[in-house]
């Protein structure tokens, strides 16, 4: 199928061509016609499938058709869980809509509200928002959602996992009853379907690549190595790679910072992105990664959710996650929109159990790289010291899960595995 078969506005097609897209992705092929037709849509698709364009393009098309006189108020609302995603969605609207007369604006928390309030005063057709800041600005009277004709709930599963369900319901209460609804989620657990059922009217259902099959596209490998040698090995691996951009996952924010320092010391330009960094810092790091002035981005799972780099070929798991779905989400960062990617994992003795769980859900075994410089030599779990109340530095002896790790754990399905027998803290 070609883009011009989708009956989108010629100016959108022009922008799409300039982006170098040759054909619509499966989610775009399936979702764009019903959205243009005015149907509600229930989309099961994760980030990386081209789902943003699947809703942004037809929304832009529809709003462009609206006479300017009817466009004094916000017509479309996109609700998304993280500020990084919100920014990316806004970038997509601006990219695909650059030859149209449709305005978009993004608002999110964690930064001062005044610039957003000022921008809102100039008016917008499309508002992209995270729930907290949206409700704040509605409460202060800066946002009026009574004229919304299209509502998109993006990444509904993460919205629920991150505890935004009540905020979503509050937003729904201030939307007009008569509207078109688009609902996207990577998973369709019963509670997600219940939420979808309460929002959508006779939706057209579209579905692409379930999470466990994403892995098939990606060339995966694992190095068995002792924890203490991971830094040296990861430096060796990265030095030998040709990939221009590499995303490295660590389990903790502290670990991300530490690894970025180690890489920089070895002459590999790197930065870390995680929840403790200010929004400005994160954006700066992300921009540096995008324009290739740094080669390696070290990220924790939550921070990485918003990262969308088009030519990412390589993901490295510095630590294996104890939730197998997290592994699939991580490596899915490479095989975007049908491209194939590569994923390398470093696995110490303790993490071997996680590797087994991962191999079970991806239905394949991950090839092991033998003959590297730091083969595994410790074949037992090294017990961590128990915290003692009178010993200085006890906080470092046994680490409790951070707030971010708890959110990641809660956002993955295998809650039992995290809080139960595999709780390693
Ligand atoms: P998304 O799933 O919306 O996060 O999109 C993933 C990536 O795919 C983004 O970097 C888009 O720019 C890219 N993309 C979206 N649609 C297409 C397409 N039809 N062809 C090639 N790349 C695309």
Coordinates of C-alpha atoms and ligand atoms in Angstrom, one line a residue:
X1 CA 0.0 0.0 0.0
X2 CA 1.1 3.5 -0.7
X3 CA 0.4 6.7 1.3
X4 CA -1.5 8.2 -1.5
X5 CA -4.1 5.4 -1.3
X6 CA -5.1 6.7 2.2
X7 CA -6.8 9.8 0.9
X8 CA -4.8 12.1 3.1
X9 CA -4.4 15.8 2.3
X10 CA -1.7 16.4 -0.4
X11 CA 0.2 18.7 2.0
X12 CA 0.5 15.8 4.5
X13 CA 1.7 13.5 1.7
X14 CA 4.3 16.1 0.8
X15 CA 5.6 16.2 4.4
X16 CA 5.6 12.4 4.6
X17 CA 7.6 12.2 1.5
X18 CA 10.1 14.6 2.8
X19 CA 10.4 12.5 5.9
X20 CA 11.5 9.7 3.6
X21 CA 8.7 7.3 4.5
X22 CA 8.1 5.0 1.6
X23 CA 4.9 3.3 2.7
X24 CA 2.5 3.3 5.6
X25 CA 3.2 0.9 8.5
X26 CA 0.6 -1.8 9.3
X27 CA -0.9 0.3 12.1
X28 CA -1.2 3.3 9.8
X29 CA -2.8 1.2 7.0
X30 CA -5.3 -0.1 9.5
X31 CA -6.1 2.9 11.6
X32 CA -6.0 5.9 9.2
X33 CA -9.1 4.9 7.2
X34 CA -11.4 4.5 10.2
X35 CA -10.1 7.6 11.8
X36 CA -10.8 9.6 8.7
X37 CA -14.2 8.0 8.6
X38 CA -15.1 9.3 12.0
X39 CA -15.1 5.9 13.8
X40 CA -13.8 5.3 17.3
X41 CA -10.6 3.2 17.2
X42 CA -9.2 0.7 19.7
X43 CA -5.5 0.3 18.7
X44 CA -3.3 -2.4 20.2
X45 CA 0.2 -1.2 19.2
X46 CA 3.4 -0.3 21.0
X47 CA 5.8 2.6 20.5
X48 CA 7.9 1.9 17.4
X49 CA 5.1 0.7 15.2
X50 CA 4.4 4.2 13.7
X51 CA 1.2 4.6 15.9
X52 CA 1.8 8.4 16.4
X53 CA 1.5 9.1 12.7
X54 CA -1.5 6.7 12.6
X55 CA -3.5 9.2 14.6
X56 CA -1.6 12.4 13.9
X57 CA -2.0 12.3 10.1
X58 CA -5.8 11.7 10.0
X59 CA -6.4 14.2 12.8
X60 CA -4.4 16.9 10.9
X61 CA -6.4 16.0 7.7
X62 CA -9.7 16.4 9.5
X63 CA -8.8 19.6 11.2
X64 CA -7.5 21.1 8.0
X65 CA -11.0 20.6 6.5
X66 CA -12.6 22.5 9.3
X67 CA -13.4 26.2 8.4
X68 CA -11.1 28.6 10.2
X69 CA -14.1 30.3 11.8
X70 CA -14.9 27.0 13.7
X71 CA -11.4 26.6 14.9
X72 CA -11.2 29.2 17.6
X73 CA -11.0 26.6 20.4
X74 CA -9.0 23.4 21.0
X75 CA -10.5 20.7 18.7
X76 CA -8.3 17.7 19.4
X77 CA -6.8 16.5 22.7
X78 CA -4.0 13.9 23.0
X79 CA -3.4 12.6 26.5
X80 CA -0.2 10.8 27.0
X81 CA 1.6 9.6 30.2
X82 CA 5.1 11.1 29.9
X83 CA 6.5 14.5 28.9
X84 CA 9.0 12.9 26.5
X85 CA 6.2 11.2 24.7
X86 CA 4.2 14.4 24.7
X87 CA 7.1 16.3 23.2
X88 CA 7.5 13.7 20.5
X89 CA 3.9 13.6 19.6
X90 CA 3.9 17.4 19.2
X91 CA 7.0 17.1 17.0
X92 CA 5.1 14.6 14.9
X93 CA 2.1 16.9 14.5
X94 CA 4.5 19.7 13.5
X95 CA 6.4 17.5 11.1
X96 CA 3.4 16.0 9.3
X97 CA 1.4 19.3 9.5
X98 CA 4.2 21.7 8.4
X99 CA 2.3 22.6 5.1
X100 CA -1.1 22.9 6.8
X101 CA -2.8 25.5 8.8
X102 CA -3.3 23.4 11.9
X103 CA -1.6 24.5 15.1
X104 CA -0.5 22.2 17.9
X105 CA 0.8 22.8 21.4
X106 CA 2.3 20.6 24.1
X107 CA 2.0 21.0 27.8
X108 CA 3.5 18.9 30.6
X109 CA 4.6 19.1 34.2
X110 CA 8.0 19.5 35.8
X111 CA 8.6 22.9 34.2
X112 CA 7.2 26.4 34.9
X113 CA 3.6 26.8 33.6
X114 CA 3.8 30.5 32.5
X115 CA 5.3 29.8 29.0
X116 CA 2.6 27.2 28.4
X117 CA -0.1 29.5 29.7
X118 CA 1.1 32.3 27.3
X119 CA 1.2 29.8 24.4
X120 CA -2.4 28.7 25.2
X121 CA -3.6 32.3 25.0
X122 CA -2.5 32.4 21.4
X123 CA -4.8 29.4 20.7
X124 CA -4.2 26.0 19.3
X125 CA -6.2 23.3 17.4
X126 CA -4.4 20.3 18.9
X127 CA -3.4 20.1 22.5
X128 CA -1.0 17.4 23.6
X129 CA -0.8 17.0 27.3
X130 CA 0.2 14.9 30.3
X131 CA -2.6 14.5 32.7
X132 CA -1.4 16.4 35.8
X133 CA -0.5 19.6 34.1
X134 CA -3.6 19.5 32.0
X135 CA -5.9 19.2 35.1
X136 CA -3.9 22.0 36.8
X137 CA -4.4 24.4 33.9
X138 CA -8.0 23.4 33.5
X139 CA -8.6 24.1 37.2
X140 CA -7.0 27.6 36.8
X141 CA -9.3 28.3 33.9
X142 CA -6.6 28.4 31.2
X143 CA -8.0 25.5 29.2
X144 CA -11.4 24.9 27.9
X145 CA -12.1 21.4 26.5
X146 CA -15.8 21.9 25.6
X147 CA -15.1 22.0 21.9
X148 CA -13.0 18.9 21.6
X149 CA -14.1 16.8 18.6
X150 CA -11.3 14.2 18.8
X151 CA -9.8 12.7 21.9
X152 CA -6.8 10.4 21.8
X153 CA -5.7 8.3 24.8
X154 CA -2.2 7.3 24.1
X155 CA -0.3 4.5 25.9
X156 CA -3.3 3.7 28.0
X157 CA -1.6 0.8 29.7
X158 CA 1.2 3.0 30.9
X159 CA -1.2 5.6 32.0
X160 CA -2.9 3.0 34.3
X161 CA 0.5 1.6 35.4
X162 CA 1.7 5.0 36.4
X163 CA -1.3 5.7 38.5
X164 CA -3.1 8.2 36.2
X165 CA -6.4 6.5 36.0
X166 CA -8.2 9.0 38.2
X167 CA -6.7 11.9 36.3
X168 CA -7.9 10.3 33.0
X169 CA -11.4 10.0 34.4
X170 CA -11.4 13.6 35.6
X171 CA -10.3 14.7 32.1
X172 CA -13.1 12.6 30.5
X173 CA -15.7 14.4 32.7
X174 CA -14.9 17.7 31.1
X175 CA -15.0 16.6 27.5
X176 CA -18.1 17.0 25.4
X177 CA -20.1 13.8 25.1
X178 CA -20.2 13.9 21.3
X179 CA -16.7 13.3 20.1
X180 CA -14.5 10.8 18.3
X181 CA -12.2 8.6 20.5
X182 CA -9.0 6.9 19.7
X183 CA -7.5 4.6 22.3
X184 CA -4.0 3.1 22.0
X185 CA -2.3 0.6 24.3
X186 CA 0.6 -1.8 23.9
X187 CA -1.3 -4.4 25.9
X188 CA -5.0 -5.2 26.4
X189 CA -5.3 -6.5 29.9
X190 CA -8.8 -6.8 31.3
X191 CA -8.6 -3.4 33.1
X192 CA -7.4 -1.7 29.9
X193 CA -10.3 -3.2 28.0
X194 CA -12.7 -2.0 30.8
X195 CA -11.4 1.5 30.5
X196 CA -11.6 1.3 26.7
X197 CA -15.2 0.1 27.0
X198 CA -16.1 3.1 29.1
X199 CA -14.7 5.5 26.5
X200 CA -15.2 4.1 23.1
X201 CA -18.4 3.7 21.0
X202 CA -18.5 0.7 18.6
X203 CA -14.7 1.0 18.0
X204 CA -12.9 -0.4 15.0
X205 CA -10.2 -2.7 16.4
X206 CA -6.7 -2.6 15.0
X207 CA -3.8 -4.6 16.2
X208 CA -0.1 -5.0 15.3
X209 CA 2.9 -6.9 16.5
X210 CA 2.2 -8.3 20.0
X211 CA 5.0 -7.7 22.4
X212 CA 6.5 -11.2 22.3
X213 CA 7.0 -11.3 18.6
X214 CA 8.8 -7.9 18.3
X215 CA 12.0 -9.7 19.4
X216 CA 12.0 -11.8 16.2
X217 CA 13.3 -8.9 14.1
X218 CA 16.2 -8.2 16.4
X219 CA 19.6 -9.7 16.3
X220 CA 20.3 -10.6 20.0
X221 CA 23.3 -11.8 21.9
X222 CA 24.4 -12.2 25.5
X223 CA 27.8 -12.1 27.2
X224 CA 28.2 -14.0 30.5
X225 CA 30.4 -11.8 32.7
X226 CA 31.0 -11.1 36.4
X227 CA 29.4 -8.0 37.8
X228 CA 32.8 -6.4 38.6
X229 CA 33.9 -6.8 35.0
X230 CA 30.9 -5.3 33.3
X231 CA 32.3 -1.8 33.0
X232 CA 35.5 -3.1 31.2
X233 CA 33.5 -5.3 29.0
X234 CA 30.9 -2.7 28.0
X235 CA 33.8 -0.3 27.1
X236 CA 35.3 -3.1 24.9
X237 CA 32.0 -3.9 23.2
X238 CA 31.2 -0.3 22.4
X239 CA 34.7 0.5 21.2
X240 CA 34.4 -2.3 18.7
X241 CA 31.0 -1.3 17.5
X242 CA 30.3 0.9 14.5
X243 CA 26.7 1.9 15.4
X244 CA 26.5 5.7 15.6
X245 CA 23.9 5.7 18.4
X246 CA 23.7 3.3 21.2
X247 CA 21.2 3.1 24.0
X248 CA 22.4 1.4 27.2
X249 CA 20.0 0.4 29.9
X250 CA 20.9 0.3 33.6
X251 CA 18.7 -0.7 36.5
X252 CA 19.2 2.3 38.6
X253 CA 19.6 6.1 38.1
X254 CA 22.9 6.0 40.1
X255 CA 24.1 3.2 37.9
X256 CA 23.3 5.2 34.8
X257 CA 25.3 8.2 36.0
X258 CA 28.2 6.0 37.0
X259 CA 28.3 4.2 33.7
X260 CA 28.1 7.4 31.7
X261 CA 31.2 8.6 33.7
X262 CA 33.1 5.4 33.0
X263 CA 32.4 5.6 29.3
X264 CA 33.4 9.3 29.1
X265 CA 36.7 8.5 30.9
X266 CA 37.3 5.8 28.2
X267 CA 36.8 8.3 25.5
X268 CA 33.3 7.3 24.5
X269 CA 31.0 10.3 24.5
X270 CA 28.0 9.5 26.8
X271 CA 25.3 11.0 28.9
X272 CA 22.7 9.6 31.3
X273 CA 19.0 10.3 31.3
X274 CA 16.8 9.4 34.2
X275 CA 14.0 10.7 36.4
X276 CA 16.3 12.7 38.8
X277 CA 17.5 15.0 36.1
X278 CA 15.6 18.2 35.4
X279 CA 13.5 18.3 32.2
X280 CA 16.0 20.8 30.7
X281 CA 18.9 18.5 31.4
X282 CA 17.1 15.5 29.9
X283 CA 16.1 17.4 26.8
X284 CA 19.7 18.7 26.3
X285 CA 21.0 15.1 26.6
X286 CA 18.3 13.9 24.2
X287 CA 19.1 16.6 21.7
X288 CA 22.9 15.8 21.9
X289 CA 22.1 12.1 21.3
X290 CA 19.8 13.0 18.4
X291 CA 22.3 15.2 16.7
X292 CA 25.0 12.6 17.4
X293 CA 27.3 14.9 19.5
X294 CA 27.1 12.1 22.1
X295 CA 27.1 8.4 21.0
X296 CA 25.8 6.6 24.0
X297 CA 22.8 7.4 26.0
X298 CA 22.6 5.5 29.3
X299 CA 19.0 5.3 30.5
X300 CA 16.8 3.7 33.1
X301 CA 13.6 2.1 31.9
X302 CA 11.2 5.0 32.7
X303 CA 13.4 7.7 31.2
X304 CA 13.9 5.6 28.1
X305 CA 10.2 5.3 27.4
X306 CA 10.2 8.7 25.7
X307 CA 13.3 8.2 23.7
X308 CA 12.5 7.9 20.0
X309 CA 15.6 7.9 17.8
X310 CA 14.9 7.0 14.3
X311 CA 18.2 5.3 13.4
X312 CA 18.8 3.5 16.6
X313 CA 20.5 0.2 15.7
X314 CA 21.8 -0.9 19.0
X315 CA 20.6 -1.5 22.5
X316 CA 22.8 -2.8 25.3
X317 CA 21.4 -4.2 28.5
X318 CA 24.1 -3.4 31.1
X319 CA 21.9 -5.3 33.5
X320 CA 19.1 -7.8 32.6
X321 CA 15.7 -6.7 33.8
X322 CA 14.0 -9.1 36.1
X323 CA 10.7 -8.6 34.2
X324 CA 10.9 -10.3 30.8
X325 CA 8.5 -7.9 29.2
X326 CA 10.8 -5.0 30.1
X327 CA 13.5 -6.7 28.0
X328 CA 11.2 -6.9 25.0
X329 CA 10.3 -3.2 25.4
X330 CA 14.0 -2.3 25.7
X331 CA 15.2 -4.2 22.6
X332 CA 12.1 -3.0 20.7
X333 CA 13.7 0.4 20.7
X334 CA 15.9 -0.8 17.8
X335 CA 13.6 -2.6 15.4
X336 CA 11.4 0.4 14.9
X337 CA 8.9 0.6 12.1
X338 CA 10.1 -2.6 10.5
X339 CA 13.9 -1.9 10.7
X340 CA 16.0 -4.6 12.2
X341 CA 18.3 -3.9 15.1
X342 CA 20.8 -5.4 17.4
X343 CA 20.6 -6.0 21.2
X344 CA 23.5 -7.1 23.4
X345 CA 23.0 -8.1 27.0
X346 CA 25.6 -8.4 29.8
X347 CA 24.5 -11.2 32.2
X348 CA 26.2 -12.0 35.5
X349 CA 25.6 -15.2 37.4
X350 CA 22.7 -13.8 39.4
X351 CA 20.9 -12.6 36.3
X352 CA 20.9 -16.1 34.6
X353 CA 17.5 -16.8 36.0
X354 CA 16.2 -13.6 34.3
X355 CA 17.7 -14.7 31.0
X356 CA 15.7 -18.0 31.3
X357 CA 12.4 -16.1 31.8
X358 CA 13.2 -13.8 28.9
X359 CA 13.9 -16.7 26.6
X360 CA 10.6 -18.2 27.6
X361 CA 8.6 -15.2 26.5
X362 CA 10.5 -14.5 23.3
X363 CA 10.3 -18.2 22.4
X364 CA 14.0 -18.4 21.4
X365 CA 17.3 -18.7 23.1
X366 CA 19.7 -15.8 23.0
X367 CA 23.0 -16.7 21.4
X368 CA 25.9 -16.6 23.8
X369 CA 29.1 -14.8 22.8
X370 CA 32.1 -16.9 23.9
X371 CA 35.8 -16.1 23.9
X372 CA 35.6 -12.5 25.1
X373 CA 38.2 -10.9 27.5
X374 CA 36.1 -11.2 30.7
X375 CA 34.5 -14.6 30.9
X376 CA 32.4 -15.4 33.9
X377 CA 34.4 -16.7 36.8
X378 CA 32.0 -16.3 39.7
X379 CA 29.4 -19.0 39.7
X380 CA 27.5 -18.2 42.9
X381 CA 25.3 -15.5 44.2
X382 CA 27.3 -13.2 46.3
X383 CA 25.4 -12.4 49.4
X384 CA 25.0 -8.7 50.2
X385 CA 25.8 -7.5 53.7
X386 CA 22.8 -7.0 56.0
X387 CA 22.2 -3.4 57.0
X388 CA 23.3 -2.7 60.5
X389 CA 22.1 0.3 62.3
X390 CA 25.3 1.5 63.8
X391 CA 27.6 1.1 60.8
X392 CA 28.3 4.2 58.7
X393 CA 27.4 3.9 55.0
X394 CA 24.7 1.3 55.7
X395 CA 22.4 2.8 53.1
X396 CA 24.9 1.6 50.4
X397 CA 25.2 -1.9 51.8
X398 CA 21.7 -3.1 50.9
X399 CA 19.8 -1.0 48.4
X400 CA 16.1 -0.6 48.5
X401 CA 14.2 -0.3 45.2
X402 CA 14.0 3.3 44.1
X403 CA 10.7 5.1 43.4
X404 CA 11.5 4.8 39.7
X405 CA 12.2 1.1 39.9
X406 CA 8.9 0.6 41.8
X407 CA 7.0 2.4 39.0
X408 CA 8.7 0.2 36.4
X409 CA 7.9 -2.9 38.4
X410 CA 4.3 -1.9 38.8
X411 CA 4.1 -1.1 35.1
X412 CA 5.1 -4.5 34.1
X413 CA 2.8 -7.4 34.3
X414 CA 4.8 -9.8 36.4
X415 CA 4.3 -7.9 39.6
X416 CA 4.6 -11.1 41.6
X417 CA 8.1 -11.8 40.2
X418 CA 9.2 -8.4 41.3
X419 CA 7.7 -8.3 44.7
X420 CA 7.8 -12.0 45.4
X421 CA 10.4 -14.7 45.0
X422 CA 12.7 -12.6 42.8
X423 CA 12.8 -9.7 45.1
X424 CA 16.5 -9.2 45.3
X425 CA 16.7 -6.1 47.4
Ligands
LIG1 P1 6.0 5.7 16.8 O1 5.5 4.2 16.9 O2 4.9 6.6 16.6 O3 6.8 6.0 18.0 O4 7.0 5.8 15.6 C1 8.2 5.1 15.5 C2 9.1 5.7 14.5 O5 8.7 5.3 13.2 C3 9.2 7.2 14.5 O6 10.5 7.6 14.5 C4 8.6 7.7 13.1 O7 9.2 8.8 12.6 C5 8.8 6.4 12.3 N1 7.7 6.2 11.3 C6 6.4 6.4 11.4 N2 5.8 6.1 10.3 C7 6.7 5.6 9.4 C8 6.6 5.1 8.1 N3 5.5 5.0 7.4 N4 7.8 4.8 7.5 C9 9.0 4.9 8.1 N5 9.1 5.3 9.4 C10 8.0 5.7 10.0

